[in-house]
Amino acid sequence: MFSLGSWLPPLPGLAWGWALLDALLQGEIPPRVAWGQPGDSPGDTSDPLLPFPAGLVGACAISVLCSLLKVYLYIQCVNNPERQAEKEAIAARRPLLEPLHVLVLTSVLALVGSRVAALVVLEFSLRAISTILSLGKGAHSSQLYLLCQYSLGCGVSCGLSFLLEGAPHRSWNLALAAGLAGLLALHARRLARHVCALYELHSRQRYCGVCILLLAAGHGIPRLLRNALALTFAVADLAAVELINRDFLSTGEAVRFWTPLTICYTLLVVYMQEESRQSTGRGLVIRTVLVRMGGLFILLLTVGRWSDILHVFVSLLAELWCLLRSGVLLESCWRQ
């Protein structure tokens, strides 16, 4: 097997350092005996997943989602003369806010534990299914795509934890995934900037191939996002169930956890569906986030850990941050 220590000079006293560097590049931690702890068996190794690259992939997924929705909503405003104020608000440039948004979400997703991230994913999946069924056959809601931002980041993190667990060279895999996700997010941002600046001119003069393609097929962006999100959350739900069940030593413990969780999530979905019929707007969205995280907070007070309670509070702040960041897009969805 390729090893740095095989071709670097054998300097005295640095053998442990070369072994540690080899292990990090392979995504592993060397046996605990290498740290000098007596009584540890040579085969006792841990298998952690590096949280920061996984969080970066999740943050980039959120950035791509918002950029594509921005393109779609801008095109809808261009085609409607009565929505010129919305068009100008969507096209407003905030060059420093987008990198800050990705950095904050990366930090939060790296900090939040896998248990809370898995619970957030399962709660949103149940809520999304209920919302889609209530909309009726063939209907879709662009607002739902914006409300799933933080849940999407948690889902990507859970999916990576599930798919890369125990895989060789998972550090390289995560680094590659983070690089590709960052490149995709960068191109999506450039597309949104190009559309907001030149779409009207190029679509009239048939000058730009990208704008002509959006003119012909831009209405299919919600369907593309719906299919991508459905696949992402399908994998994330399987990963979330696996990540939660691994903490239970018996079936009885699992039943004591899943029973109140199912009841709590069902009551939350029923309450939010009733609220959505009575009112709309930013106030409803904020109340929904507070009720969801409050229910999860109370649930984890009884069956969770203290670290989980802290992560719920961090998740609440992240949800509010995502909603405030996409406030203009949400307003456009409500008027649509």
PDB file of C-alpha atoms in Angstrom, residues 49-192:
ATOM      1  CA  LEU A  49     -16.053  11.066   9.696  1.00  0.00           C
ATOM      2  CA  LEU A  50     -14.523  14.472   9.210  1.00  0.00           C
ATOM      3  CA  PRO A  51     -17.406  16.881   9.906  1.00  0.00           C
ATOM      4  CA  PHE A  52     -16.193  20.057   8.191  1.00  0.00           C
ATOM      5  CA  PRO A  53     -16.047  18.736   4.578  1.00  0.00           C
ATOM      6  CA  ALA A  54     -19.450  17.081   5.043  1.00  0.00           C
ATOM      7  CA  GLY A  55     -20.850  20.367   6.331  1.00  0.00           C
ATOM      8  CA  LEU A  56     -19.343  22.190   3.360  1.00  0.00           C
ATOM      9  CA  VAL A  57     -21.060  19.816   0.933  1.00  0.00           C
ATOM     10  CA  GLY A  58     -24.375  20.423   2.693  1.00  0.00           C
ATOM     11  CA  ALA A  59     -23.895  24.204   2.621  1.00  0.00           C
ATOM     12  CA  CYS A  60     -23.045  24.097  -1.094  1.00  0.00           C
ATOM     13  CA  ALA A  61     -26.195  22.053  -1.757  1.00  0.00           C
ATOM     14  CA  ILE A  62     -28.247  24.793  -0.081  1.00  0.00           C
ATOM     15  CA  SER A  63     -26.451  27.428  -2.156  1.00  0.00           C
ATOM     16  CA  VAL A  64     -27.226  25.588  -5.415  1.00  0.00           C
ATOM     17  CA  LEU A  65     -30.885  25.244  -4.422  1.00  0.00           C
ATOM     18  CA  CYS A  66     -31.229  28.971  -3.688  1.00  0.00           C
ATOM     19  CA  SER A  67     -29.410  29.974  -6.890  1.00  0.00           C
ATOM     20  CA  LEU A  68     -31.651  27.857  -9.115  1.00  0.00           C
ATOM     21  CA  LEU A  69     -34.774  29.121  -7.376  1.00  0.00           C
ATOM     22  CA  LYS A  70     -33.527  32.670  -7.839  1.00  0.00           C
ATOM     23  CA  VAL A  71     -33.142  32.024 -11.574  1.00  0.00           C
ATOM     24  CA  TYR A  72     -36.630  30.532 -11.825  1.00  0.00           C
ATOM     25  CA  LEU A  73     -38.373  33.294  -9.858  1.00  0.00           C
ATOM     26  CA  TYR A  74     -36.523  36.011 -11.760  1.00  0.00           C
ATOM     27  CA  ILE A  75     -37.641  34.564 -15.100  1.00  0.00           C
ATOM     28  CA  GLN A  76     -41.229  34.444 -13.825  1.00  0.00           C
ATOM     29  CA  CYS A  77     -41.023  38.113 -12.817  1.00  0.00           C
ATOM     30  CA  VAL A  78     -39.583  39.129 -16.196  1.00  0.00           C
ATOM     31  CA  ASN A  79     -42.538  37.564 -17.964  1.00  0.00           C
ATOM     32  CA  ASN A  80     -45.011  39.470 -15.753  1.00  0.00           C
ATOM     33  CA  PRO A  81     -44.988  43.290 -16.070  1.00  0.00           C
ATOM     34  CA  GLU A  82     -46.799  43.641 -12.737  1.00  0.00           C
ATOM     35  CA  ARG A  83     -43.884  42.107 -10.817  1.00  0.00           C
ATOM     36  CA  GLN A  84     -41.127  44.527 -11.729  1.00  0.00           C
ATOM     37  CA  ALA A  85     -40.532  45.487  -8.075  1.00  0.00           C
ATOM     38  CA  GLU A  86     -40.015  41.828  -7.196  1.00  0.00           C
ATOM     39  CA  LYS A  87     -37.645  41.444 -10.126  1.00  0.00           C
ATOM     40  CA  GLU A  88     -35.484  44.326  -8.908  1.00  0.00           C
ATOM     41  CA  ALA A  89     -35.448  42.944  -5.368  1.00  0.00           C
ATOM     42  CA  ILE A  90     -34.368  39.497  -6.579  1.00  0.00           C
ATOM     43  CA  ALA A  91     -31.673  40.969  -8.836  1.00  0.00           C
ATOM     44  CA  ALA A  92     -30.149  43.073  -6.032  1.00  0.00           C
ATOM     45  CA  ARG A  93     -26.494  42.072  -5.600  1.00  0.00           C
ATOM     46  CA  ARG A  94     -25.038  41.204  -2.199  1.00  0.00           C
ATOM     47  CA  PRO A  95     -21.514  40.004  -3.027  1.00  0.00           C
ATOM     48  CA  LEU A  96     -20.360  39.398   0.558  1.00  0.00           C
ATOM     49  CA  LEU A  97     -23.521  37.813   1.922  1.00  0.00           C
ATOM     50  CA  GLU A  98     -23.382  34.593  -0.110  1.00  0.00           C
ATOM     51  CA  PRO A  99     -19.860  33.513   1.032  1.00  0.00           C
ATOM     52  CA  LEU A 100     -20.834  34.414   4.609  1.00  0.00           C
ATOM     53  CA  HIS A 101     -23.990  32.327   4.243  1.00  0.00           C
ATOM     54  CA  VAL A 102     -22.007  29.285   3.085  1.00  0.00           C
ATOM     55  CA  LEU A 103     -19.427  29.735   5.868  1.00  0.00           C
ATOM     56  CA  VAL A 104     -22.082  29.989   8.598  1.00  0.00           C
ATOM     57  CA  LEU A 105     -23.976  26.942   7.335  1.00  0.00           C
ATOM     58  CA  THR A 106     -20.769  24.934   7.011  1.00  0.00           C
ATOM     59  CA  SER A 107     -19.868  25.696  10.631  1.00  0.00           C
ATOM     60  CA  VAL A 108     -23.355  24.859  11.888  1.00  0.00           C
ATOM     61  CA  LEU A 109     -23.609  21.583   9.956  1.00  0.00           C
ATOM     62  CA  ALA A 110     -20.155  20.576  11.181  1.00  0.00           C
ATOM     63  CA  LEU A 111     -21.162  21.354  14.769  1.00  0.00           C
ATOM     64  CA  VAL A 112     -24.606  19.730  14.884  1.00  0.00           C
ATOM     65  CA  GLY A 113     -24.511  16.087  15.880  1.00  0.00           C
ATOM     66  CA  SER A 114     -25.733  13.273  13.685  1.00  0.00           C
ATOM     67  CA  ARG A 115     -28.698  12.486  15.974  1.00  0.00           C
ATOM     68  CA  VAL A 116     -30.245  15.949  15.755  1.00  0.00           C
ATOM     69  CA  ALA A 117     -29.482  16.192  12.023  1.00  0.00           C
ATOM     70  CA  ALA A 118     -31.222  12.849  11.500  1.00  0.00           C
ATOM     71  CA  LEU A 119     -34.282  13.995  13.473  1.00  0.00           C
ATOM     72  CA  VAL A 120     -34.487  17.216  11.438  1.00  0.00           C
ATOM     73  CA  VAL A 121     -34.372  15.197   8.203  1.00  0.00           C
ATOM     74  CA  LEU A 122     -37.124  12.803   9.301  1.00  0.00           C
ATOM     75  CA  GLU A 123     -39.365  15.632  10.496  1.00  0.00           C
ATOM     76  CA  PHE A 124     -39.072  17.540   7.241  1.00  0.00           C
ATOM     77  CA  SER A 125     -39.652  14.416   5.144  1.00  0.00           C
ATOM     78  CA  LEU A 126     -42.911  13.745   6.963  1.00  0.00           C
ATOM     79  CA  ARG A 127     -43.954  17.391   6.627  1.00  0.00           C
ATOM     80  CA  ALA A 128     -43.051  17.475   2.925  1.00  0.00           C
ATOM     81  CA  ILE A 129     -45.095  14.355   2.172  1.00  0.00           C
ATOM     82  CA  SER A 130     -48.078  15.833   4.004  1.00  0.00           C
ATOM     83  CA  THR A 131     -47.746  19.148   2.152  1.00  0.00           C
ATOM     84  CA  ILE A 132     -47.446  17.495  -1.270  1.00  0.00           C
ATOM     85  CA  LEU A 133     -50.515  15.349  -0.619  1.00  0.00           C
ATOM     86  CA  SER A 134     -52.504  18.393   0.490  1.00  0.00           C
ATOM     87  CA  LEU A 135     -51.536  20.338  -2.637  1.00  0.00           C
ATOM     88  CA  GLY A 136     -53.116  17.766  -4.894  1.00  0.00           C
ATOM     89  CA  LYS A 137     -51.906  15.825  -7.902  1.00  0.00           C
ATOM     90  CA  GLY A 138     -49.565  17.728 -10.201  1.00  0.00           C
ATOM     91  CA  ALA A 139     -49.205  20.743  -7.913  1.00  0.00           C
ATOM     92  CA  HIS A 140     -45.965  22.021  -6.503  1.00  0.00           C
ATOM     93  CA  SER A 141     -44.910  24.739  -4.114  1.00  0.00           C
ATOM     94  CA  SER A 142     -41.743  26.746  -4.599  1.00  0.00           C
ATOM     95  CA  GLN A 143     -42.053  27.860  -0.996  1.00  0.00           C
ATOM     96  CA  LEU A 144     -41.469  24.286   0.168  1.00  0.00           C
ATOM     97  CA  TYR A 145     -38.099  24.284  -1.601  1.00  0.00           C
ATOM     98  CA  LEU A 146     -37.010  27.322   0.407  1.00  0.00           C
ATOM     99  CA  LEU A 147     -38.284  25.898   3.679  1.00  0.00           C
ATOM    100  CA  CYS A 148     -36.174  22.770   3.231  1.00  0.00           C
ATOM    101  CA  GLN A 149     -32.820  24.570   3.130  1.00  0.00           C
ATOM    102  CA  TYR A 150     -31.452  23.573   6.525  1.00  0.00           C
ATOM    103  CA  SER A 151     -33.073  20.133   6.333  1.00  0.00           C
ATOM    104  CA  LEU A 152     -31.343  19.618   2.981  1.00  0.00           C
ATOM    105  CA  GLY A 153     -27.959  20.421   4.538  1.00  0.00           C
ATOM    106  CA  CYS A 154     -28.639  17.973   7.375  1.00  0.00           C
ATOM    107  CA  GLY A 155     -29.766  15.356   4.859  1.00  0.00           C
ATOM    108  CA  VAL A 156     -26.593  15.654   2.806  1.00  0.00           C
ATOM    109  CA  SER A 157     -24.471  15.347   5.965  1.00  0.00           C
ATOM    110  CA  CYS A 158     -26.417  12.272   7.105  1.00  0.00           C
ATOM    111  CA  GLY A 159     -26.167  10.718   3.665  1.00  0.00           C
ATOM    112  CA  LEU A 160     -22.413  11.208   3.521  1.00  0.00           C
ATOM    113  CA  SER A 161     -22.031   9.754   7.025  1.00  0.00           C
ATOM    114  CA  PHE A 162     -24.003   6.701   5.956  1.00  0.00           C
ATOM    115  CA  LEU A 163     -22.409   6.159   2.540  1.00  0.00           C
ATOM    116  CA  LEU A 164     -18.790   6.774   3.546  1.00  0.00           C
ATOM    117  CA  GLU A 165     -18.762   5.011   6.897  1.00  0.00           C
ATOM    118  CA  GLY A 166     -15.990   2.448   6.927  1.00  0.00           C
ATOM    119  CA  ALA A 167     -14.934   3.277   3.359  1.00  0.00           C
ATOM    120  CA  PRO A 168     -11.195   3.379   2.608  1.00  0.00           C
ATOM    121  CA  HIS A 169      -9.714   6.785   1.842  1.00  0.00           C
ATOM    122  CA  ARG A 170     -12.895   8.510   3.027  1.00  0.00           C
ATOM    123  CA  SER A 171     -10.916  11.702   3.759  1.00  0.00           C
ATOM    124  CA  TRP A 172     -10.024  11.931   0.079  1.00  0.00           C
ATOM    125  CA  ASN A 173     -13.618  11.100  -0.855  1.00  0.00           C
ATOM    126  CA  LEU A 174     -14.918  13.894   1.357  1.00  0.00           C
ATOM    127  CA  ALA A 175     -12.339  16.340   0.027  1.00  0.00           C
ATOM    128  CA  LEU A 176     -13.316  15.464  -3.553  1.00  0.00           C
ATOM    129  CA  ALA A 177     -17.027  15.793  -2.719  1.00  0.00           C
ATOM    130  CA  ALA A 178     -16.421  19.174  -1.069  1.00  0.00           C
ATOM    131  CA  GLY A 179     -14.430  20.396  -4.076  1.00  0.00           C
ATOM    132  CA  LEU A 180     -17.060  19.295  -6.587  1.00  0.00           C
ATOM    133  CA  ALA A 181     -19.865  20.748  -4.468  1.00  0.00           C
ATOM    134  CA  GLY A 182     -18.037  24.067  -4.189  1.00  0.00           C
ATOM    135  CA  LEU A 183     -17.476  24.150  -7.954  1.00  0.00           C
ATOM    136  CA  LEU A 184     -21.151  23.413  -8.622  1.00  0.00           C
ATOM    137  CA  ALA A 185     -22.254  26.106  -6.153  1.00  0.00           C
ATOM    138  CA  LEU A 186     -19.890  28.630  -7.768  1.00  0.00           C
ATOM    139  CA  HIS A 187     -21.276  27.951 -11.255  1.00  0.00           C
ATOM    140  CA  ALA A 188     -24.865  28.141  -9.961  1.00  0.00           C
ATOM    141  CA  ARG A 189     -24.110  31.552  -8.432  1.00  0.00           C
ATOM    142  CA  ARG A 190     -22.573  32.734 -11.709  1.00  0.00           C
ATOM    143  CA  LEU A 191     -25.653  31.547 -13.578  1.00  0.00           C
ATOM    144  CA  ALA A 192     -27.927  33.492 -11.209  1.00  0.00           C
TER     145      ALA A 192
END
